[in-house]
PDB file of C-alpha atoms in Angstrom:
ATOM      1  CA  MET A  81       3.549  52.210-130.113  1.00  0.00           C
ATOM      2  CA  ARG A  82       0.173  50.538-130.290  1.00  0.00           C
ATOM      3  CA  SER A  83      -3.011  52.433-129.418  1.00  0.00           C
ATOM      4  CA  GLU A  84      -6.317  50.815-128.511  1.00  0.00           C
ATOM      5  CA  ASP A  85      -9.623  52.543-127.796  1.00  0.00           C
ATOM      6  CA  VAL A  86     -10.977  51.298-124.468  1.00  0.00           C
ATOM      7  CA  VAL A  87     -13.889  52.185-122.197  1.00  0.00           C
ATOM      8  CA  PHE A  88     -14.597  51.990-118.493  1.00  0.00           C
ATOM      9  CA  TYR A  89     -17.214  53.507-116.224  1.00  0.00           C
ATOM     10  CA  SER A  90     -16.858  56.316-113.727  1.00  0.00           C
ATOM     11  CA  GLU A  91     -19.794  56.790-111.371  1.00  0.00           C
ATOM     12  CA  GLY A  92     -22.060  55.294-114.034  1.00  0.00           C
ATOM     13  CA  SER A  93     -20.793  57.345-116.986  1.00  0.00           C
ATOM     14  CA  ARG A  94     -19.003  55.685-119.901  1.00  0.00           C
ATOM     15  CA  ILE A  95     -15.435  56.971-120.106  1.00  0.00           C
ATOM     16  CA  SER A  96     -13.527  56.928-123.377  1.00  0.00           C
ATOM     17  CA  ALA A  97      -9.792  56.299-123.116  1.00  0.00           C
ATOM     18  CA  SER A  98      -6.772  55.302-125.175  1.00  0.00           C
ATOM     19  CA  TRP A  99      -4.526  52.456-124.016  1.00  0.00           C
ATOM     20  CA  ARG A 100      -1.072  52.827-125.515  1.00  0.00           C
ATOM     21  CA  THR A 101       1.475  50.045-125.255  1.00  0.00           C
ATOM     22  CA  PRO A 102       4.843  48.956-126.655  1.00  0.00           C
ATOM     23  CA  ASP A 103       4.813  47.107-129.959  1.00  0.00           C
ATOM     24  CA  ARG A 104       6.091  44.105-128.026  1.00  0.00           C
ATOM     25  CA  SER A 105       6.094  43.360-124.321  1.00  0.00           C
ATOM     26  CA  ASP A 106       6.934  40.487-122.020  1.00  0.00           C
ATOM     27  CA  GLY A 107       4.642  40.056-119.056  1.00  0.00           C
ATOM     28  CA  PRO A 108       2.427  42.620-117.314  1.00  0.00           C
ATOM     29  CA  LEU A 109       3.282  46.258-117.984  1.00  0.00           C
ATOM     30  CA  ARG A 110       4.104  49.045-115.616  1.00  0.00           C
ATOM     31  CA  ALA A 111       1.337  51.553-116.326  1.00  0.00           C
ATOM     32  CA  ILE A 112       0.872  55.320-116.308  1.00  0.00           C
ATOM     33  CA  VAL A 113      -2.530  57.002-116.053  1.00  0.00           C
ATOM     34  CA  GLN A 114      -2.987  60.507-117.430  1.00  0.00           C
ATOM     35  CA  GLY A 115      -5.838  62.968-117.285  1.00  0.00           C
ATOM     36  CA  PRO A 116      -5.524  65.919-119.701  1.00  0.00           C
ATOM     37  CA  GLY A 117      -4.769  69.449-118.580  1.00  0.00           C
ATOM     38  CA  TRP A 118      -7.151  72.396-118.407  1.00  0.00           C
ATOM     39  CA  LEU A 119      -9.847  71.782-121.053  1.00  0.00           C
ATOM     40  CA  GLY A 120      -7.626  69.139-122.668  1.00  0.00           C
ATOM     41  CA  LEU A 121      -8.646  65.999-124.551  1.00  0.00           C
ATOM     42  CA  LYS A 122      -7.045  62.568-124.704  1.00  0.00           C
ATOM     43  CA  ASP A 123      -6.245  62.635-128.421  1.00  0.00           C
ATOM     44  CA  ALA A 124      -4.273  65.893-128.411  1.00  0.00           C
ATOM     45  CA  LYS A 125      -1.136  65.424-130.515  1.00  0.00           C
ATOM     46  CA  LEU A 126       0.795  67.269-127.806  1.00  0.00           C
ATOM     47  CA  TYR A 127       0.788  64.156-125.599  1.00  0.00           C
ATOM     48  CA  VAL A 128       1.923  61.650-128.235  1.00  0.00           C
ATOM     49  CA  ARG A 129       5.653  62.333-127.879  1.00  0.00           C
ATOM     50  CA  TYR A 130       5.495  61.580-124.144  1.00  0.00           C
ATOM     51  CA  HIS A 131       3.552  58.398-124.735  1.00  0.00           C
ATOM     52  CA  GLU A 132       5.939  57.243-127.449  1.00  0.00           C
ATOM     53  CA  ALA A 133       8.866  57.686-125.056  1.00  0.00           C
ATOM     54  CA  LEU A 134       7.083  55.885-122.223  1.00  0.00           C
ATOM     55  CA  THR A 135       5.962  52.951-124.339  1.00  0.00           C
ATOM     56  CA  ALA A 136       9.451  52.680-125.848  1.00  0.00           C
ATOM     57  CA  ALA A 137      10.700  52.271-122.268  1.00  0.00           C
ATOM     58  CA  GLY A 138       8.218  49.459-121.661  1.00  0.00           C
ATOM     59  CA  PHE A 139       5.314  51.303-120.007  1.00  0.00           C
ATOM     60  CA  GLY A 140       1.646  51.232-120.868  1.00  0.00           C
ATOM     61  CA  VAL A 141      -0.168  54.601-120.861  1.00  0.00           C
ATOM     62  CA  LEU A 142      -3.883  55.128-120.252  1.00  0.00           C
ATOM     63  CA  ILE A 143      -5.141  58.604-121.168  1.00  0.00           C
ATOM     64  CA  LEU A 144      -8.807  59.469-120.765  1.00  0.00           C
ATOM     65  CA  ASP A 145     -11.376  62.083-121.595  1.00  0.00           C
ATOM     66  CA  TYR A 146     -12.935  63.356-118.378  1.00  0.00           C
ATOM     67  CA  ARG A 147     -16.686  62.947-117.944  1.00  0.00           C
ATOM     68  CA  GLY A 148     -18.626  65.141-120.330  1.00  0.00           C
ATOM     69  CA  PHE A 149     -15.570  65.997-122.444  1.00  0.00           C
ATOM     70  CA  GLY A 150     -14.351  64.602-125.743  1.00  0.00           C
ATOM     71  CA  ASP A 151     -15.806  61.147-126.348  1.00  0.00           C
ATOM     72  CA  SER A 152     -16.833  60.449-122.746  1.00  0.00           C
ATOM     73  CA  GLU A 153     -20.412  60.482-121.514  1.00  0.00           C
ATOM     74  CA  GLY A 154     -21.714  62.712-118.755  1.00  0.00           C
ATOM     75  CA  GLU A 155     -22.602  66.281-117.983  1.00  0.00           C
ATOM     76  CA  LYS A 156     -20.214  68.882-119.417  1.00  0.00           C
ATOM     77  CA  LYS A 157     -19.192  70.057-115.981  1.00  0.00           C
ATOM     78  CA  LEU A 158     -15.768  71.598-115.454  1.00  0.00           C
ATOM     79  CA  SER A 159     -15.134  70.036-112.066  1.00  0.00           C
ATOM     80  CA  PRO A 160     -11.802  69.056-110.478  1.00  0.00           C
ATOM     81  CA  ALA A 161     -13.689  66.838-108.021  1.00  0.00           C
ATOM     82  CA  VAL A 162     -15.277  64.906-110.901  1.00  0.00           C
ATOM     83  CA  GLN A 163     -11.917  64.683-112.674  1.00  0.00           C
ATOM     84  CA  LEU A 164     -10.295  63.219-109.563  1.00  0.00           C
ATOM     85  CA  GLN A 165     -13.049  60.584-109.363  1.00  0.00           C
ATOM     86  CA  ASP A 166     -12.441  59.730-113.017  1.00  0.00           C
ATOM     87  CA  LEU A 167      -8.706  59.363-112.398  1.00  0.00           C
ATOM     88  CA  ARG A 168      -9.251  57.087-109.400  1.00  0.00           C
ATOM     89  CA  ASN A 169     -11.630  54.968-111.449  1.00  0.00           C
ATOM     90  CA  ALA A 170      -9.030  54.872-114.233  1.00  0.00           C
ATOM     91  CA  VAL A 171      -6.543  53.407-111.747  1.00  0.00           C
ATOM     92  CA  THR A 172      -9.120  50.806-110.759  1.00  0.00           C
ATOM     93  CA  TYR A 173      -9.676  49.990-114.426  1.00  0.00           C
ATOM     94  CA  LEU A 174      -5.931  49.417-114.872  1.00  0.00           C
ATOM     95  CA  THR A 175      -5.981  46.924-111.990  1.00  0.00           C
ATOM     96  CA  THR A 176      -8.586  44.861-113.868  1.00  0.00           C
ATOM     97  CA  ARG A 177      -6.340  44.388-116.895  1.00  0.00           C
ATOM     98  CA  ASP A 178      -4.291  41.196-117.164  1.00  0.00           C
ATOM     99  CA  ASP A 179      -1.565  43.069-119.060  1.00  0.00           C
ATOM    100  CA  VAL A 180      -0.933  45.532-116.189  1.00  0.00           C
ATOM    101  CA  ASP A 181       1.175  45.051-113.062  1.00  0.00           C
ATOM    102  CA  ALA A 182      -1.215  46.522-110.478  1.00  0.00           C
ATOM    103  CA  ASP A 183       1.677  47.129-108.070  1.00  0.00           C
ATOM    104  CA  ARG A 184       3.454  49.441-110.503  1.00  0.00           C
ATOM    105  CA  ILE A 185       1.070  52.229-111.504  1.00  0.00           C
ATOM    106  CA  GLY A 186       2.078  55.897-111.816  1.00  0.00           C
ATOM    107  CA  VAL A 187       0.367  59.154-112.751  1.00  0.00           C
ATOM    108  CA  PHE A 188       1.438  61.837-115.231  1.00  0.00           C
ATOM    109  CA  GLY A 189      -0.338  65.185-115.434  1.00  0.00           C
ATOM    110  CA  SER A 190       0.568  68.112-117.671  1.00  0.00           C
ATOM    111  CA  GLY A 191      -0.563  71.729-117.794  1.00  0.00           C
ATOM    112  CA  GLY A 192      -2.469  73.640-115.116  1.00  0.00           C
ATOM    113  CA  THR A 193      -5.065  71.445-113.465  1.00  0.00           C
ATOM    114  CA  GLY A 194      -3.610  68.466-115.299  1.00  0.00           C
ATOM    115  CA  GLY A 195      -0.417  68.866-113.297  1.00  0.00           C
ATOM    116  CA  GLY A 196      -2.343  69.611-110.120  1.00  0.00           C
ATOM    117  CA  ASN A 197      -4.589  66.584-110.554  1.00  0.00           C
ATOM    118  CA  ALA A 198      -1.538  64.297-110.638  1.00  0.00           C
ATOM    119  CA  VAL A 199      -0.595  65.550-107.163  1.00  0.00           C
ATOM    120  CA  LEU A 200      -4.151  65.156-105.864  1.00  0.00           C
ATOM    121  CA  LEU A 201      -4.433  61.601-107.186  1.00  0.00           C
ATOM    122  CA  ALA A 202      -1.099  60.516-105.733  1.00  0.00           C
ATOM    123  CA  ALA A 203      -2.070  61.999-102.364  1.00  0.00           C
ATOM    124  CA  VAL A 204      -5.384  60.132-102.063  1.00  0.00           C
ATOM    125  CA  ASP A 205      -4.666  56.828-103.827  1.00  0.00           C
ATOM    126  CA  ASP A 206      -1.892  54.649-102.451  1.00  0.00           C
ATOM    127  CA  ARG A 207      -2.103  52.407-105.511  1.00  0.00           C
ATOM    128  CA  VAL A 208      -0.217  55.188-107.317  1.00  0.00           C
ATOM    129  CA  ARG A 209       3.485  54.568-106.664  1.00  0.00           C
ATOM    130  CA  ALA A 210       5.067  57.523-108.516  1.00  0.00           C
ATOM    131  CA  ALA A 211       3.878  60.878-109.873  1.00  0.00           C
ATOM    132  CA  VAL A 212       5.002  63.456-112.438  1.00  0.00           C
ATOM    133  CA  SER A 213       3.423  66.915-112.339  1.00  0.00           C
ATOM    134  CA  GLN A 214       4.267  69.166-115.284  1.00  0.00           C
ATOM    135  CA  LEU A 215       3.471  72.909-115.064  1.00  0.00           C
ATOM    136  CA  PRO A 216       0.962  72.475-112.225  1.00  0.00           C
ATOM    137  CA  VAL A 217      -1.511  74.783-110.537  1.00  0.00           C
ATOM    138  CA  ALA A 218      -0.886  74.655-106.776  1.00  0.00           C
ATOM    139  CA  ASN A 219      -3.819  76.792-105.615  1.00  0.00           C
ATOM    140  CA  GLY A 220      -6.815  77.638-107.780  1.00  0.00           C
ATOM    141  CA  ARG A 221      -7.739  80.856-106.022  1.00  0.00           C
ATOM    142  CA  ASP A 222      -4.272  82.308-106.450  1.00  0.00           C
ATOM    143  CA  TRP A 223      -4.172  81.105-110.068  1.00  0.00           C
ATOM    144  CA  LEU A 224      -7.406  82.876-111.038  1.00  0.00           C
ATOM    145  CA  HIS A 225      -6.485  85.991-109.059  1.00  0.00           C
ATOM    146  CA  ARG A 226      -3.139  86.459-110.749  1.00  0.00           C
ATOM    147  CA  MET A 227      -4.720  86.400-114.200  1.00  0.00           C
ATOM    148  CA  ARG A 228      -6.499  89.652-113.339  1.00  0.00           C
ATOM    149  CA  SER A 229      -5.790  93.154-112.149  1.00  0.00           C
ATOM    150  CA  GLU A 230      -7.181  93.874-108.679  1.00  0.00           C
ATOM    151  CA  TYR A 231     -10.261  95.686-109.945  1.00  0.00           C
ATOM    152  CA  GLU A 232     -10.935  92.839-112.396  1.00  0.00           C
ATOM    153  CA  TRP A 233     -10.550  90.340-109.566  1.00  0.00           C
ATOM    154  CA  LEU A 234     -13.044  92.177-107.360  1.00  0.00           C
ATOM    155  CA  ASP A 235     -15.489  92.381-110.269  1.00  0.00           C
ATOM    156  CA  PHE A 236     -15.017  88.649-110.874  1.00  0.00           C
ATOM    157  CA  LEU A 237     -15.754  87.822-107.230  1.00  0.00           C
ATOM    158  CA  LYS A 238     -18.848  90.032-107.302  1.00  0.00           C
ATOM    159  CA  GLY A 239     -20.051  88.274-110.442  1.00  0.00           C
ATOM    160  CA  LEU A 240     -19.596  84.912-108.728  1.00  0.00           C
ATOM    161  CA  ASP A 241     -21.570  86.062-105.709  1.00  0.00           C
ATOM    162  CA  ASP A 242     -24.371  87.385-107.929  1.00  0.00           C
ATOM    163  CA  ASP A 243     -24.457  84.079-109.789  1.00  0.00           C
ATOM    164  CA  ARG A 244     -24.693  82.084-106.548  1.00  0.00           C
ATOM    165  CA  ARG A 245     -27.715  84.166-105.543  1.00  0.00           C
ATOM    166  CA  GLU A 246     -29.291  83.628-108.945  1.00  0.00           C
ATOM    167  CA  ARG A 247     -28.750  79.870-108.767  1.00  0.00           C
ATOM    168  CA  VAL A 248     -30.397  79.481-105.368  1.00  0.00           C
ATOM    169  CA  THR A 249     -33.396  81.649-106.243  1.00  0.00           C
ATOM    170  CA  THR A 250     -34.078  80.523-109.823  1.00  0.00           C
ATOM    171  CA  GLY A 251     -32.206  77.215-110.181  1.00  0.00           C
ATOM    172  CA  LYS A 252     -30.210  78.581-113.099  1.00  0.00           C
ATOM    173  CA  GLY A 253     -26.892  80.353-113.373  1.00  0.00           C
ATOM    174  CA  ARG A 254     -24.789  81.978-116.060  1.00  0.00           C
ATOM    175  CA  LEU A 255     -23.056  80.065-118.806  1.00  0.00           C
ATOM    176  CA  VAL A 256     -19.592  81.372-119.625  1.00  0.00           C
ATOM    177  CA  HIS A 257     -16.690  80.594-121.909  1.00  0.00           C
ATOM    178  CA  PRO A 258     -14.230  78.729-119.660  1.00  0.00           C
ATOM    179  CA  ARG A 259     -11.109  80.034-121.389  1.00  0.00           C
ATOM    180  CA  GLU A 260     -12.272  83.651-121.584  1.00  0.00           C
ATOM    181  CA  GLU A 261     -14.375  84.178-118.447  1.00  0.00           C
ATOM    182  CA  ILE A 262     -12.948  81.760-115.870  1.00  0.00           C
ATOM    183  CA  MET A 263      -9.391  81.441-117.040  1.00  0.00           C
ATOM    184  CA  VAL A 264      -7.999  84.524-118.786  1.00  0.00           C
ATOM    185  CA  PRO A 265      -5.761  83.517-121.725  1.00  0.00           C
ATOM    186  CA  THR A 266      -2.350  85.097-122.115  1.00  0.00           C
ATOM    187  CA  PRO A 267      -1.318  86.641-125.460  1.00  0.00           C
ATOM    188  CA  GLU A 268       0.807  83.539-126.010  1.00  0.00           C
ATOM    189  CA  ARG A 269      -2.233  81.287-125.558  1.00  0.00           C
ATOM    190  CA  ARG A 270      -4.195  83.282-128.128  1.00  0.00           C
ATOM    191  CA  ALA A 271      -1.358  82.958-130.633  1.00  0.00           C
ATOM    192  CA  THR A 272      -0.185  79.385-130.065  1.00  0.00           C
ATOM    193  CA  THR A 273      -1.200  76.470-132.279  1.00  0.00           C
ATOM    194  CA  VAL A 274       0.114  73.799-129.910  1.00  0.00           C
ATOM    195  CA  LYS A 275      -3.438  72.642-129.103  1.00  0.00           C
ATOM    196  CA  ALA A 276      -5.069  73.597-132.385  1.00  0.00           C
ATOM    197  CA  ASP A 277      -5.960  69.988-133.181  1.00  0.00           C
ATOM    198  CA  VAL A 278      -8.434  69.794-130.275  1.00  0.00           C
ATOM    199  CA  ASP A 279      -9.372  73.433-129.637  1.00  0.00           C
ATOM    200  CA  SER A 280     -12.494  73.234-131.807  1.00  0.00           C
ATOM    201  CA  ARG A 281     -13.885  70.383-129.654  1.00  0.00           C
ATOM    202  CA  ILE A 282     -13.564  72.174-126.317  1.00  0.00           C
ATOM    203  CA  PRO A 283     -16.838  73.400-124.753  1.00  0.00           C
ATOM    204  CA  THR A 284     -17.430  77.111-125.197  1.00  0.00           C
ATOM    205  CA  ALA A 285     -20.143  77.349-122.532  1.00  0.00           C
ATOM    206  CA  VAL A 286     -19.945  75.937-119.005  1.00  0.00           C
ATOM    207  CA  SER A 287     -21.630  76.911-115.771  1.00  0.00           C
ATOM    208  CA  LEU A 288     -19.946  79.778-113.951  1.00  0.00           C
ATOM    209  CA  ALA A 289     -20.414  77.588-110.860  1.00  0.00           C
ATOM    210  CA  ALA A 290     -17.283  75.775-112.059  1.00  0.00           C
ATOM    211  CA  ALA A 291     -15.267  78.731-110.815  1.00  0.00           C
ATOM    212  CA  ASP A 292     -16.315  77.950-107.236  1.00  0.00           C
ATOM    213  CA  GLU A 293     -14.544  74.601-107.470  1.00  0.00           C
ATOM    214  CA  ILE A 294     -11.441  76.183-108.979  1.00  0.00           C
ATOM    215  CA  LEU A 295     -11.329  78.647-106.074  1.00  0.00           C
ATOM    216  CA  GLU A 296     -11.190  75.673-103.693  1.00  0.00           C
ATOM    217  CA  TYR A 297      -8.691  73.713-105.796  1.00  0.00           C
ATOM    218  CA  ASP A 298      -5.632  73.083-103.610  1.00  0.00           C
ATOM    219  CA  PRO A 299      -2.981  70.585-104.753  1.00  0.00           C
ATOM    220  CA  LEU A 300      -0.483  72.397-102.516  1.00  0.00           C
ATOM    221  CA  SER A 301      -2.264  71.198 -99.378  1.00  0.00           C
ATOM    222  CA  ALA A 302      -2.280  67.677-100.798  1.00  0.00           C
ATOM    223  CA  ALA A 303       1.462  67.919-101.475  1.00  0.00           C
ATOM    224  CA  ARG A 304       2.107  68.621 -97.790  1.00  0.00           C
ATOM    225  CA  THR A 305       0.949  65.077 -96.992  1.00  0.00           C
ATOM    226  CA  LEU A 306       2.476  63.408-100.041  1.00  0.00           C
ATOM    227  CA  THR A 307       5.088  60.711 -99.527  1.00  0.00           C
ATOM    228  CA  THR A 308       4.760  59.257-103.036  1.00  0.00           C
ATOM    229  CA  PRO A 309       7.866  59.997-105.173  1.00  0.00           C
ATOM    230  CA  LEU A 310       7.134  63.224-107.072  1.00  0.00           C
ATOM    231  CA  LEU A 311       8.825  64.861-110.065  1.00  0.00           C
ATOM    232  CA  VAL A 312       7.734  68.469-110.677  1.00  0.00           C
ATOM    233  CA  ILE A 313       8.462  70.315-113.925  1.00  0.00           C
ATOM    234  CA  GLY A 314       8.229  74.103-114.046  1.00  0.00           C
ATOM    235  CA  ILE A 315       9.227  77.075-116.193  1.00  0.00           C
ATOM    236  CA  GLU A 316      10.967  80.204-114.949  1.00  0.00           C
ATOM    237  CA  GLY A 317       8.766  83.252-115.536  1.00  0.00           C
ATOM    238  CA  ASP A 318       5.696  81.222-116.513  1.00  0.00           C
ATOM    239  CA  ALA A 319       2.786  83.569-117.237  1.00  0.00           C
ATOM    240  CA  THR A 320       0.194  80.769-117.473  1.00  0.00           C
ATOM    241  CA  THR A 321       0.879  78.546-114.462  1.00  0.00           C
ATOM    242  CA  PRO A 322       3.060  80.601-112.107  1.00  0.00           C
ATOM    243  CA  THR A 323       6.574  79.331-111.499  1.00  0.00           C
ATOM    244  CA  ASP A 324       6.182  79.558-107.735  1.00  0.00           C
ATOM    245  CA  HIS A 325       3.261  77.097-107.914  1.00  0.00           C
ATOM    246  CA  ALA A 326       5.586  74.376-109.201  1.00  0.00           C
ATOM    247  CA  VAL A 327       8.251  75.300-106.663  1.00  0.00           C
ATOM    248  CA  ALA A 328       5.760  75.332-103.774  1.00  0.00           C
ATOM    249  CA  ILE A 329       4.479  71.843-104.626  1.00  0.00           C
ATOM    250  CA  TYR A 330       8.032  70.544-104.875  1.00  0.00           C
ATOM    251  CA  GLU A 331       9.049  72.099-101.557  1.00  0.00           C
ATOM    252  CA  ALA A 332       5.933  70.796 -99.786  1.00  0.00           C
ATOM    253  CA  ALA A 333       6.283  67.156-100.872  1.00  0.00           C
ATOM    254  CA  LYS A 334       7.432  64.803 -98.101  1.00  0.00           C
ATOM    255  CA  GLY A 335       8.771  61.871-100.099  1.00  0.00           C
ATOM    256  CA  PRO A 336      11.482  61.511-102.739  1.00  0.00           C
ATOM    257  CA  ARG A 337      11.216  64.545-104.974  1.00  0.00           C
ATOM    258  CA  SER A 338      12.857  66.266-107.909  1.00  0.00           C
ATOM    259  CA  LEU A 339      12.344  69.646-109.587  1.00  0.00           C
ATOM    260  CA  VAL A 340      13.154  70.278-113.238  1.00  0.00           C
ATOM    261  CA  MET A 341      13.104  74.003-114.051  1.00  0.00           C
ATOM    262  CA  GLN A 342      13.059  75.104-117.683  1.00  0.00           C
ATOM    263  CA  ARG A 343      14.653  78.468-118.463  1.00  0.00           C
ATOM    264  CA  HIS A 344      14.600  80.979-121.334  1.00  0.00           C
ATOM    265  CA  THR A 345      11.283  79.777-122.715  1.00  0.00           C
ATOM    266  CA  THR A 346       7.532  80.219-122.175  1.00  0.00           C
ATOM    267  CA  HIS A 347       4.637  77.996-121.130  1.00  0.00           C
ATOM    268  CA  TYR A 348       3.526  76.760-124.545  1.00  0.00           C
ATOM    269  CA  ALA A 349       6.861  77.068-126.341  1.00  0.00           C
ATOM    270  CA  ALA A 350       8.460  74.815-123.724  1.00  0.00           C
ATOM    271  CA  TYR A 351       6.483  71.803-124.914  1.00  0.00           C
ATOM    272  CA  ASP A 352       8.449  71.977-128.169  1.00  0.00           C
ATOM    273  CA  LYS A 353      11.706  73.522-127.006  1.00  0.00           C
ATOM    274  CA  TYR A 354      12.622  71.122-124.238  1.00  0.00           C
ATOM    275  CA  TRP A 355      10.637  67.981-124.871  1.00  0.00           C
ATOM    276  CA  GLU A 356      13.750  66.032-125.867  1.00  0.00           C
ATOM    277  CA  LYS A 357      15.283  66.880-122.458  1.00  0.00           C
ATOM    278  CA  VAL A 358      12.196  66.788-120.256  1.00  0.00           C
ATOM    279  CA  THR A 359      10.814  63.528-121.610  1.00  0.00           C
ATOM    280  CA  PRO A 360      13.845  61.406-120.581  1.00  0.00           C
ATOM    281  CA  ALA A 361      13.538  62.880-117.075  1.00  0.00           C
ATOM    282  CA  ILE A 362       9.893  61.764-116.943  1.00  0.00           C
ATOM    283  CA  VAL A 363      10.737  58.285-118.190  1.00  0.00           C
ATOM    284  CA  GLY A 364      13.681  58.042-115.801  1.00  0.00           C
ATOM    285  CA  TRP A 365      11.538  59.014-112.816  1.00  0.00           C
ATOM    286  CA  PHE A 366       8.994  56.295-113.482  1.00  0.00           C
ATOM    287  CA  ASP A 367      11.750  53.822-114.288  1.00  0.00           C
ATOM    288  CA  THR A 368      13.344  54.527-110.909  1.00  0.00           C
ATOM    289  CA  TYR A 369      10.266  54.405-108.716  1.00  0.00           C
ATOM    290  CA  LEU A 370       7.912  51.981-110.457  1.00  0.00           C
ATOM    291  CA  THR A 371      10.067  49.075-109.392  1.00  0.00           C
ATOM    292  CA  ASN A 372       8.970  45.688-108.135  1.00  0.00           C
ATOM    293  CA  GLY A 373       5.910  46.203-105.943  1.00  0.00           C
ATOM    294  CA  ASP A 374       7.645  44.455-103.049  1.00  0.00           C
ATOM    295  CA  VAL A 375      10.487  47.019-103.026  1.00  0.00           C
ATOM    296  CA  VAL A 376      10.351  50.533-101.554  1.00  0.00           C
ATOM    297  CA  ILE A 377      13.120  52.985-102.498  1.00  0.00           C
ATOM    298  CA  THR A 378      13.973  55.523 -99.804  1.00  0.00           C
ATOM    299  CA  THR A 379      16.916  57.285 -98.185  1.00  0.00           C
ATOM    300  CA  GLN A 380      18.215  57.338 -94.634  1.00  0.00           C
ATOM    301  CA  ASP A 381      16.175  60.411 -93.711  1.00  0.00           C
ATOM    302  CA  GLY A 382      13.194  59.349 -95.831  1.00  0.00           C
ATOM    303  CA  ARG A 383      13.827  61.860 -98.613  1.00  0.00           C
ATOM    304  CA  ALA A 384      15.781  61.946-101.830  1.00  0.00           C
ATOM    305  CA  GLU A 385      15.721  65.176-103.796  1.00  0.00           C
ATOM    306  CA  SER A 386      17.327  67.027-106.674  1.00  0.00           C
ATOM    307  CA  VAL A 387      16.941  70.206-108.735  1.00  0.00           C
ATOM    308  CA  THR A 388      17.783  70.387-112.443  1.00  0.00           C
ATOM    309  CA  TYR A 389      17.840  73.483-114.647  1.00  0.00           C
ATOM    310  CA  LEU A 390      17.415  73.163-118.414  1.00  0.00           C
ATOM    311  CA  GLU A 391      19.074  75.997-120.331  1.00  0.00           C
ATOM    312  CA  GLY A 392      18.596  77.116-123.893  1.00  0.00           C
ATOM    313  CA  GLN A 393      21.369  76.279-126.337  1.00  0.00           C
TER     314      GLN A 393
END
């Protein structure tokens, strides 16, 4: 796999990205765009195994740092709306490259809002011909609520309301730690080292106003209009991104769809435990649906679907 540092611009901000390609290729590449998951960065080692598998199958992969994060310019604003703009501009950037087949572009998103963003992008951008959503958030309000007991949730909502009042009267709001005061980390998240290589570069203070956007975050509604082929990957009993979020997105999708459900593991452990089984499913999905741009794969009733369960050995 070759990796090249590239840049493009999103709403005037310089975006840093990595363009990963096969060692050798003939003709324009089918391409996958990826935005990192919740607070993720493009150079996380976690993503390399997926990219190696995709490039080995003949795909190019573009992974970016969202505006204000990692090596990209812009305000450090934790905003799904901004991230979606960056992803759409990443697709446009791919269409400018001579080594990309602009009719065969897909999206891969992994982990929380990373998985949700893949659904949102596929729903609003018809240049995206296939999507893979791994461990997605389907509804931001439900996601934040279920991290908290009911009294903690009510206190959280009150704090948000107080902050809104402060912002409109003084022009300033609270800065909070996004992983501790917006998202609430599970014991597994506190113990895992799966993202240790980038954890020290993640912002520790963002505007609490970011929570307002998460409350309105709704990939599930987008899925209800989605006809783009969609592969969803979930985990039974997931304490970080609830299992029923993945299932709901899968059930809502209107086009060809598939659900891979991992069992007898946990959110972060699954990246290591099942990667050798999940990764071929991801590659196979893109290989099936990123066909010649003049060909549309469908079924008699407009839907092809499957469910796969991955068991521990």
